[in-house]
Amino acid sequence: MNHTIEMSDETLKNSIYSLCTVPNGRAHGGSFAHRGELRQAKRIVVKLGSAVVTRGDECGLALGRLASIVEQVAMLQNQGREMMIVTSGAVAFGKQRLRHEILLSQSVRQALHSGQNQLKDMSLPVLEARACAAAGQSGLMALYEAMFTQYSTCTAQVLVTNLDFHDDQKRQNLNSTLQELLRMNIVPIINTNDAVVPPPEPNSDLQGVNVISIKDNDSLAARLAVEMKADLLIALSDVEGLYNSPPGTDDAKLIDIFYPGDQQSITYGTKSRVGIGGMEAKVKAALWALQGGTSVVIANGTHPKVTGHVITDIVEGKKVGTFFSEIKPAGPTVEQQTEMARNSGRTLASLHPDQRSEIICQLAELLTEKKEEILAANKMDMDLAVSAGHLPPAMLKRLSLSPAKLNSLAIGLRQIAVASQDSVGRVLRRTRVAHNLELEQITVPIGVLLVIFEARPDCLPQVSALAIASGNALLLKGGKEAANTNRVLHQLTQEALSMHGVREAVQLVSTREEVEDLCRLDKMIDLIIPRGSSQLVRDIQRAAKGIPVLGHSEGICHVYVDADASVDKVIKIVRDSKCDYPAACNAMETLLIHRDILRTPLFDQIIDMLRTERVKIHAGPRFASYLTFSPSEAKSLRTEYGDLECCMEVVDSMQDAVDHIHKYGSSHTDVIITENEDTAEQFLQQLDSACVFWNTSSRFADGYRFGLGAEVGISTARIHARGPVGLEGLLTTKWVLRGDGHTAADFSEHGTMKYLHENLPVGQPLAGRRDSN
């Protein structure tokens, strides 16, 4: 279906920007205030700029890129949304066709008159843009139609001109046509009729072809979105979004959310490689659409790594490109919070150890002094959680705080305060490289930590204290279930930090920021530490873009009962490992039994104890084969139950148990129960889990129980920190070299100095002094 009416592109742009009020007022309830609300968008306009549609040589279309965009639009259309496309590309497509025809015609003529040897001297005439558009429109539409047909989606072409919007009758006709197409589940493909527009500006010639559509399609997309009462306009270009200064400059930063009052803070750069609109025209069009009640996102549609999901990511509310919003939040953005935390964190790291210790002790005191305020906020969270009925009992237990828990937290914080005295700036190694040239390796903070935790508010003061002790800035993202408790605990943390002027070093993210979006702040965050379910950890590990993640995705902990095990120890340790706190990551999930124990009184006692504790047993394949009537067979030997359930399996020996754990375990915590010291030592040496225990419960894999004061998590990684991660795990090192005019040339073959490389005693931090040797 074609709808063709005359339209002056330049007049269209001017008419849109000169209007002081939006036509027909705010006809559809206003734009969305937050990215997360974009999921609700029903009617969406996708504007494809020339740089998105055309190839790098500006002759022909970027077919792969276009195909991925079509796939996303079709998917959203099939979800029940109403999709419209405003596209460029007719000029580029026509240019390709006309060049081919001209080359073919010239080659035939020259072959007849001049011989083949002069074909290389052929030159192409300047191609007039309107002729290119006329030649390319039908082919462009045929291409769209063929691509959308693959997804059982019908399309229709609509060519518009300025009169469609200036003549009331024609505007109503256009509106009616588009409404009918959308009602029939057809995707309208809309473009200005470039074949009949006035000639372009003289200085807009680009390599022989005047690409005249991009500026007008920005205007057209905005006008069309408002006219059709669209919920969302997605403008795809060849830049990531809107920057505060021209992209590529040193201080250029991508603007996540742009507000109408922020225009003065923007410096615009050069225009796109094709088209004549530039970012300024896009911003003006976007603000006009926003005023008309349509939300707008400007994003990159050319990046090969994101083009395949850029549109769907935007509709899902992910942090892609620049989102235009009329509502400016009262507090800082997460980027601003991170910047504040980093700046204040550097001051925190430079404080004297006694001062950092004082802050932590003050926080411990506040946990006791403000106990009633904390528990009142926690009761609000508990009441909301119970009434909602979404949290399982284990999560409710984690959410709940009590006076005993707060006292225990305060004790742990005081332990951290003591440990913080010799953390930052501790000299690990000193070497005299040469005379008057000394090298030191010293401990320093990692930088900015992002800790994401679920419904466990006790995590906030613990992690805050560890960050303060290690001189790290901290960004906290807590579960919404504990919002009231987290808010009070964070206020107390900042109150303690204020005593030495570093209040902003710990920030609580309370905006609607998605976890996946936080994981993309790779230039601002140095380490991510997830505290929560295995699913949360896996999601964060998958979403993190260039930021290390410290943690474990699963806690599949084993307890192996050896043939030489003590009956009393077995019952006591197995009960504690499984039943003390089944939801913990260090709880036993698989019980391995030496085959000699089967059909013995010890085996019967283990089964009776587990039944008494109401533990559901899942039989491993070998264990099931020994029994006539076995429990339900385990679906997998690599399962973290997180409840009063466990897998039971039979092994032939200690070595068989080690092999089983290596195959099915998660390198978290594994236990052997035996009275045979040689067997135990072999188990401890051969197993490469983060925590390996002999004759003790797996529940001891905990920073507090290890005497670390507290932990930020348990890591199963092979580098940096491993096992319960306390204060030491939040430090890294740097090398400090003090010389006296030394150069590398001094140590060359003809130099005057020789390397000594003498190991020196490791003393106290130098704190800026210089030895006089």
PDB file of N, CA and C in Angstrom, residues 697-760:
ATOM      1  N   SER A 697      32.407 -29.859  60.627  1.00  0.00           N
ATOM      2  CA  SER A 697      31.253 -29.533  59.785  1.00  0.00           C
ATOM      3  C   SER A 697      31.636 -28.598  58.637  1.00  0.00           C
ATOM      4  N   SER A 698      30.956 -28.764  57.515  1.00  0.00           N
ATOM      5  CA  SER A 698      31.163 -27.873  56.369  1.00  0.00           C
ATOM      6  C   SER A 698      30.722 -26.445  56.681  1.00  0.00           C
ATOM      7  N   ARG A 699      29.903 -26.285  57.730  1.00  0.00           N
ATOM      8  CA  ARG A 699      29.383 -24.962  58.077  1.00  0.00           C
ATOM      9  C   ARG A 699      30.460 -24.026  58.618  1.00  0.00           C
ATOM     10  N   PHE A 700      31.659 -24.543  58.857  1.00  0.00           N
ATOM     11  CA  PHE A 700      32.739 -23.679  59.321  1.00  0.00           C
ATOM     12  C   PHE A 700      33.337 -22.834  58.196  1.00  0.00           C
ATOM     13  N   ALA A 701      32.943 -23.073  56.958  1.00  0.00           N
ATOM     14  CA  ALA A 701      33.447 -22.275  55.830  1.00  0.00           C
ATOM     15  C   ALA A 701      32.770 -20.912  55.858  1.00  0.00           C
ATOM     16  N   ASP A 702      33.261 -20.044  56.718  1.00  0.00           N
ATOM     17  CA  ASP A 702      32.612 -18.756  56.963  1.00  0.00           C
ATOM     18  C   ASP A 702      33.660 -17.783  57.498  1.00  0.00           C
ATOM     19  N   GLY A 703      33.604 -16.560  57.011  1.00  0.00           N
ATOM     20  CA  GLY A 703      34.593 -15.566  57.411  1.00  0.00           C
ATOM     21  C   GLY A 703      34.589 -15.283  58.895  1.00  0.00           C
ATOM     22  N   TYR A 704      33.415 -15.184  59.506  1.00  0.00           N
ATOM     23  CA  TYR A 704      33.328 -14.910  60.938  1.00  0.00           C
ATOM     24  C   TYR A 704      33.931 -16.070  61.733  1.00  0.00           C
ATOM     25  N   ARG A 705      33.584 -17.321  61.333  1.00  0.00           N
ATOM     26  CA  ARG A 705      34.096 -18.496  62.058  1.00  0.00           C
ATOM     27  C   ARG A 705      35.598 -18.669  61.833  1.00  0.00           C
ATOM     28  N   PHE A 706      36.108 -18.171  60.712  1.00  0.00           N
ATOM     29  CA  PHE A 706      37.546 -18.239  60.454  1.00  0.00           C
ATOM     30  C   PHE A 706      38.319 -17.158  61.209  1.00  0.00           C
ATOM     31  N   GLY A 707      37.575 -16.229  61.857  1.00  0.00           N
ATOM     32  CA  GLY A 707      38.243 -15.141  62.555  1.00  0.00           C
ATOM     33  C   GLY A 707      38.568 -13.963  61.664  1.00  0.00           C
ATOM     34  N   LEU A 708      37.911 -13.912  60.487  1.00  0.00           N
ATOM     35  CA  LEU A 708      38.150 -12.784  59.583  1.00  0.00           C
ATOM     36  C   LEU A 708      37.285 -11.579  59.951  1.00  0.00           C
ATOM     37  N   GLY A 709      36.433 -11.737  60.967  1.00  0.00           N
ATOM     38  CA  GLY A 709      35.538 -10.652  61.360  1.00  0.00           C
ATOM     39  C   GLY A 709      34.234 -10.732  60.602  1.00  0.00           C
ATOM     40  N   ALA A 710      34.335 -10.826  59.318  1.00  0.00           N
ATOM     41  CA  ALA A 710      33.171 -10.955  58.434  1.00  0.00           C
ATOM     42  C   ALA A 710      33.707 -11.332  57.072  1.00  0.00           C
ATOM     43  N   GLU A 711      32.817 -11.579  56.144  1.00  0.00           N
ATOM     44  CA  GLU A 711      33.244 -11.914  54.790  1.00  0.00           C
ATOM     45  C   GLU A 711      32.375 -11.182  53.794  1.00  0.00           C
ATOM     46  N   VAL A 712      32.908 -10.941  52.618  1.00  0.00           N
ATOM     47  CA  VAL A 712      32.091 -10.380  51.544  1.00  0.00           C
ATOM     48  C   VAL A 712      31.528 -11.493  50.678  1.00  0.00           C
ATOM     49  N   GLY A 713      31.963 -12.715  50.936  1.00  0.00           N
ATOM     50  CA  GLY A 713      31.483 -13.841  50.161  1.00  0.00           C
ATOM     51  C   GLY A 713      32.510 -14.962  50.198  1.00  0.00           C
ATOM     52  N   ILE A 714      32.161 -16.040  49.524  1.00  0.00           N
ATOM     53  CA  ILE A 714      33.084 -17.169  49.403  1.00  0.00           C
ATOM     54  C   ILE A 714      33.418 -17.333  47.930  1.00  0.00           C
ATOM     55  N   SER A 715      34.695 -17.360  47.632  1.00  0.00           N
ATOM     56  CA  SER A 715      35.146 -17.436  46.243  1.00  0.00           C
ATOM     57  C   SER A 715      35.673 -18.827  45.925  1.00  0.00           C
ATOM     58  N   THR A 716      35.270 -19.326  44.768  1.00  0.00           N
ATOM     59  CA  THR A 716      35.822 -20.595  44.280  1.00  0.00           C
ATOM     60  C   THR A 716      36.742 -20.353  43.089  1.00  0.00           C
ATOM     61  N   ALA A 717      37.120 -19.099  42.888  1.00  0.00           N
ATOM     62  CA  ALA A 717      38.007 -18.768  41.779  1.00  0.00           C
ATOM     63  C   ALA A 717      39.409 -19.315  42.041  1.00  0.00           C
ATOM     64  N   ARG A 718      40.205 -19.398  40.992  1.00  0.00           N
ATOM     65  CA  ARG A 718      41.556 -19.942  41.117  1.00  0.00           C
ATOM     66  C   ARG A 718      42.606 -18.854  41.310  1.00  0.00           C
ATOM     67  N   ILE A 719      42.220 -17.608  41.106  1.00  0.00           N
ATOM     68  CA  ILE A 719      43.174 -16.519  41.273  1.00  0.00           C
ATOM     69  C   ILE A 719      42.642 -15.548  42.318  1.00  0.00           C
ATOM     70  N   HIS A 720      43.516 -14.679  42.802  1.00  0.00           N
ATOM     71  CA  HIS A 720      43.196 -13.696  43.826  1.00  0.00           C
ATOM     72  C   HIS A 720      42.686 -14.410  45.073  1.00  0.00           C
ATOM     73  N   ALA A 721      41.587 -13.967  45.647  1.00  0.00           N
ATOM     74  CA  ALA A 721      41.098 -14.531  46.908  1.00  0.00           C
ATOM     75  C   ALA A 721      40.352 -15.836  46.651  1.00  0.00           C
ATOM     76  N   ARG A 722      40.438 -16.750  47.631  1.00  0.00           N
ATOM     77  CA  ARG A 722      39.757 -18.044  47.514  1.00  0.00           C
ATOM     78  C   ARG A 722      39.237 -18.460  48.876  1.00  0.00           C
ATOM     79  N   GLY A 723      38.054 -19.076  48.900  1.00  0.00           N
ATOM     80  CA  GLY A 723      37.418 -19.428  50.159  1.00  0.00           C
ATOM     81  C   GLY A 723      36.715 -18.205  50.735  1.00  0.00           C
ATOM     82  N   PRO A 724      36.433 -18.181  52.051  1.00  0.00           N
ATOM     83  CA  PRO A 724      35.825 -16.993  52.658  1.00  0.00           C
ATOM     84  C   PRO A 724      36.714 -15.767  52.424  1.00  0.00           C
ATOM     85  N   VAL A 725      36.133 -14.741  51.847  1.00  0.00           N
ATOM     86  CA  VAL A 725      36.909 -13.553  51.481  1.00  0.00           C
ATOM     87  C   VAL A 725      36.658 -12.462  52.515  1.00  0.00           C
ATOM     88  N   GLY A 726      37.669 -12.187  53.302  1.00  0.00           N
ATOM     89  CA  GLY A 726      37.583 -11.115  54.282  1.00  0.00           C
ATOM     90  C   GLY A 726      38.396  -9.921  53.842  1.00  0.00           C
ATOM     91  N   LEU A 727      39.012  -9.285  54.803  1.00  0.00           N
ATOM     92  CA  LEU A 727      39.753  -8.050  54.554  1.00  0.00           C
ATOM     93  C   LEU A 727      40.874  -8.241  53.528  1.00  0.00           C
ATOM     94  N   GLU A 728      41.658  -9.312  53.678  1.00  0.00           N
ATOM     95  CA  GLU A 728      42.806  -9.527  52.782  1.00  0.00           C
ATOM     96  C   GLU A 728      42.364  -9.654  51.329  1.00  0.00           C
ATOM     97  N   GLY A 729      41.200 -10.243  51.111  1.00  0.00           N
ATOM     98  CA  GLY A 729      40.727 -10.457  49.747  1.00  0.00           C
ATOM     99  C   GLY A 729      40.299  -9.198  49.042  1.00  0.00           C
ATOM    100  N   LEU A 730      40.177  -8.084  49.777  1.00  0.00           N
ATOM    101  CA  LEU A 730      39.764  -6.817  49.171  1.00  0.00           C
ATOM    102  C   LEU A 730      40.952  -5.892  48.922  1.00  0.00           C
ATOM    103  N   LEU A 731      42.135  -6.462  49.008  1.00  0.00           N
ATOM    104  CA  LEU A 731      43.348  -5.686  48.761  1.00  0.00           C
ATOM    105  C   LEU A 731      44.078  -6.231  47.549  1.00  0.00           C
ATOM    106  N   THR A 732      44.756  -5.373  46.864  1.00  0.00           N
ATOM    107  CA  THR A 732      45.686  -5.782  45.821  1.00  0.00           C
ATOM    108  C   THR A 732      47.030  -5.142  46.165  1.00  0.00           C
ATOM    109  N   THR A 733      47.968  -5.129  45.247  1.00  0.00           N
ATOM    110  CA  THR A 733      49.280  -4.549  45.563  1.00  0.00           C
ATOM    111  C   THR A 733      49.723  -3.585  44.479  1.00  0.00           C
ATOM    112  N   LYS A 734      50.661  -2.753  44.845  1.00  0.00           N
ATOM    113  CA  LYS A 734      51.351  -1.931  43.845  1.00  0.00           C
ATOM    114  C   LYS A 734      52.835  -1.916  44.185  1.00  0.00           C
ATOM    115  N   TRP A 735      53.638  -1.612  43.192  1.00  0.00           N
ATOM    116  CA  TRP A 735      55.093  -1.567  43.343  1.00  0.00           C
ATOM    117  C   TRP A 735      55.546  -0.120  43.440  1.00  0.00           C
ATOM    118  N   VAL A 736      56.351   0.146  44.440  1.00  0.00           N
ATOM    119  CA  VAL A 736      56.891   1.494  44.665  1.00  0.00           C
ATOM    120  C   VAL A 736      58.415   1.416  44.547  1.00  0.00           C
ATOM    121  N   LEU A 737      58.959   2.201  43.656  1.00  0.00           N
ATOM    122  CA  LEU A 737      60.405   2.202  43.424  1.00  0.00           C
ATOM    123  C   LEU A 737      60.944   3.590  43.748  1.00  0.00           C
ATOM    124  N   ARG A 738      61.922   3.649  44.654  1.00  0.00           N
ATOM    125  CA  ARG A 738      62.525   4.922  45.048  1.00  0.00           C
ATOM    126  C   ARG A 738      63.974   4.954  44.562  1.00  0.00           C
ATOM    127  N   GLY A 739      64.289   5.930  43.745  1.00  0.00           N
ATOM    128  CA  GLY A 739      65.629   6.026  43.189  1.00  0.00           C
ATOM    129  C   GLY A 739      66.237   7.398  43.381  1.00  0.00           C
ATOM    130  N   ASP A 740      67.350   7.624  42.688  1.00  0.00           N
ATOM    131  CA  ASP A 740      68.074   8.895  42.810  1.00  0.00           C
ATOM    132  C   ASP A 740      68.693   9.231  41.455  1.00  0.00           C
ATOM    133  N   GLY A 741      67.793   9.385  40.479  1.00  0.00           N
ATOM    134  CA  GLY A 741      68.264   9.700  39.137  1.00  0.00           C
ATOM    135  C   GLY A 741      68.687   8.492  38.328  1.00  0.00           C
ATOM    136  N   HIS A 742      68.301   7.313  38.713  1.00  0.00           N
ATOM    137  CA  HIS A 742      68.697   6.099  38.014  1.00  0.00           C
ATOM    138  C   HIS A 742      68.028   6.008  36.640  1.00  0.00           C
ATOM    139  N   THR A 743      68.716   5.431  35.688  1.00  0.00           N
ATOM    140  CA  THR A 743      68.164   5.143  34.365  1.00  0.00           C
ATOM    141  C   THR A 743      68.513   3.712  33.995  1.00  0.00           C
ATOM    142  N   ALA A 744      67.724   3.141  33.074  1.00  0.00           N
ATOM    143  CA  ALA A 744      67.997   1.775  32.625  1.00  0.00           C
ATOM    144  C   ALA A 744      69.355   1.689  31.936  1.00  0.00           C
ATOM    145  N   ALA A 745      69.751   2.787  31.296  1.00  0.00           N
ATOM    146  CA  ALA A 745      71.045   2.794  30.594  1.00  0.00           C
ATOM    147  C   ALA A 745      72.219   2.624  31.545  1.00  0.00           C
ATOM    148  N   ASP A 746      72.010   3.029  32.839  1.00  0.00           N
ATOM    149  CA  ASP A 746      73.083   2.879  33.826  1.00  0.00           C
ATOM    150  C   ASP A 746      73.477   1.422  34.036  1.00  0.00           C
ATOM    151  N   PHE A 747      72.538   0.508  33.698  1.00  0.00           N
ATOM    152  CA  PHE A 747      72.764  -0.912  33.959  1.00  0.00           C
ATOM    153  C   PHE A 747      73.036  -1.704  32.676  1.00  0.00           C
ATOM    154  N   SER A 748      73.270  -1.008  31.587  1.00  0.00           N
ATOM    155  CA  SER A 748      73.570  -1.686  30.325  1.00  0.00           C
ATOM    156  C   SER A 748      75.004  -2.237  30.357  1.00  0.00           C
ATOM    157  N   GLU A 749      75.392  -2.868  29.279  1.00  0.00           N
ATOM    158  CA  GLU A 749      76.714  -3.495  29.204  1.00  0.00           C
ATOM    159  C   GLU A 749      77.834  -2.499  29.466  1.00  0.00           C
ATOM    160  N   HIS A 750      77.625  -1.256  29.006  1.00  0.00           N
ATOM    161  CA  HIS A 750      78.645  -0.228  29.183  1.00  0.00           C
ATOM    162  C   HIS A 750      78.287   0.753  30.301  1.00  0.00           C
ATOM    163  N   GLY A 751      77.288   0.379  31.102  1.00  0.00           N
ATOM    164  CA  GLY A 751      76.862   1.275  32.164  1.00  0.00           C
ATOM    165  C   GLY A 751      77.789   1.214  33.365  1.00  0.00           C
ATOM    166  N   THR A 752      77.482   2.075  34.341  1.00  0.00           N
ATOM    167  CA  THR A 752      78.356   2.206  35.519  1.00  0.00           C
ATOM    168  C   THR A 752      77.788   1.522  36.752  1.00  0.00           C
ATOM    169  N   MET A 753      76.559   0.959  36.658  1.00  0.00           N
ATOM    170  CA  MET A 753      75.935   0.374  37.847  1.00  0.00           C
ATOM    171  C   MET A 753      75.632  -1.108  37.632  1.00  0.00           C
ATOM    172  N   LYS A 754      75.530  -1.825  38.759  1.00  0.00           N
ATOM    173  CA  LYS A 754      75.221  -3.242  38.736  1.00  0.00           C
ATOM    174  C   LYS A 754      73.990  -3.520  39.609  1.00  0.00           C
ATOM    175  N   TYR A 755      73.180  -4.481  39.155  1.00  0.00           N
ATOM    176  CA  TYR A 755      72.028  -4.892  39.954  1.00  0.00           C
ATOM    177  C   TYR A 755      72.488  -5.665  41.181  1.00  0.00           C
ATOM    178  N   LEU A 756      71.851  -5.407  42.330  1.00  0.00           N
ATOM    179  CA  LEU A 756      72.141  -6.119  43.562  1.00  0.00           C
ATOM    180  C   LEU A 756      71.048  -7.138  43.904  1.00  0.00           C
ATOM    181  N   HIS A 757      69.770  -6.711  43.759  1.00  0.00           N
ATOM    182  CA  HIS A 757      68.609  -7.563  44.034  1.00  0.00           C
ATOM    183  C   HIS A 757      68.725  -8.254  45.391  1.00  0.00           C
ATOM    184  N   GLU A 758      68.961  -7.454  46.428  1.00  0.00           N
ATOM    185  CA  GLU A 758      69.070  -7.973  47.788  1.00  0.00           C
ATOM    186  C   GLU A 758      67.705  -7.907  48.470  1.00  0.00           C
ATOM    187  N   ASN A 759      67.286  -8.989  49.084  1.00  0.00           N
ATOM    188  CA  ASN A 759      66.058  -8.984  49.865  1.00  0.00           C
ATOM    189  C   ASN A 759      66.290  -8.277  51.188  1.00  0.00           C
ATOM    190  N   LEU A 760      65.439  -7.313  51.513  1.00  0.00           N
ATOM    191  CA  LEU A 760      65.559  -6.532  52.742  1.00  0.00           C
ATOM    192  C   LEU A 760      64.467  -6.934  53.720  1.00  0.00           C
TER     193      LEU A 760
END
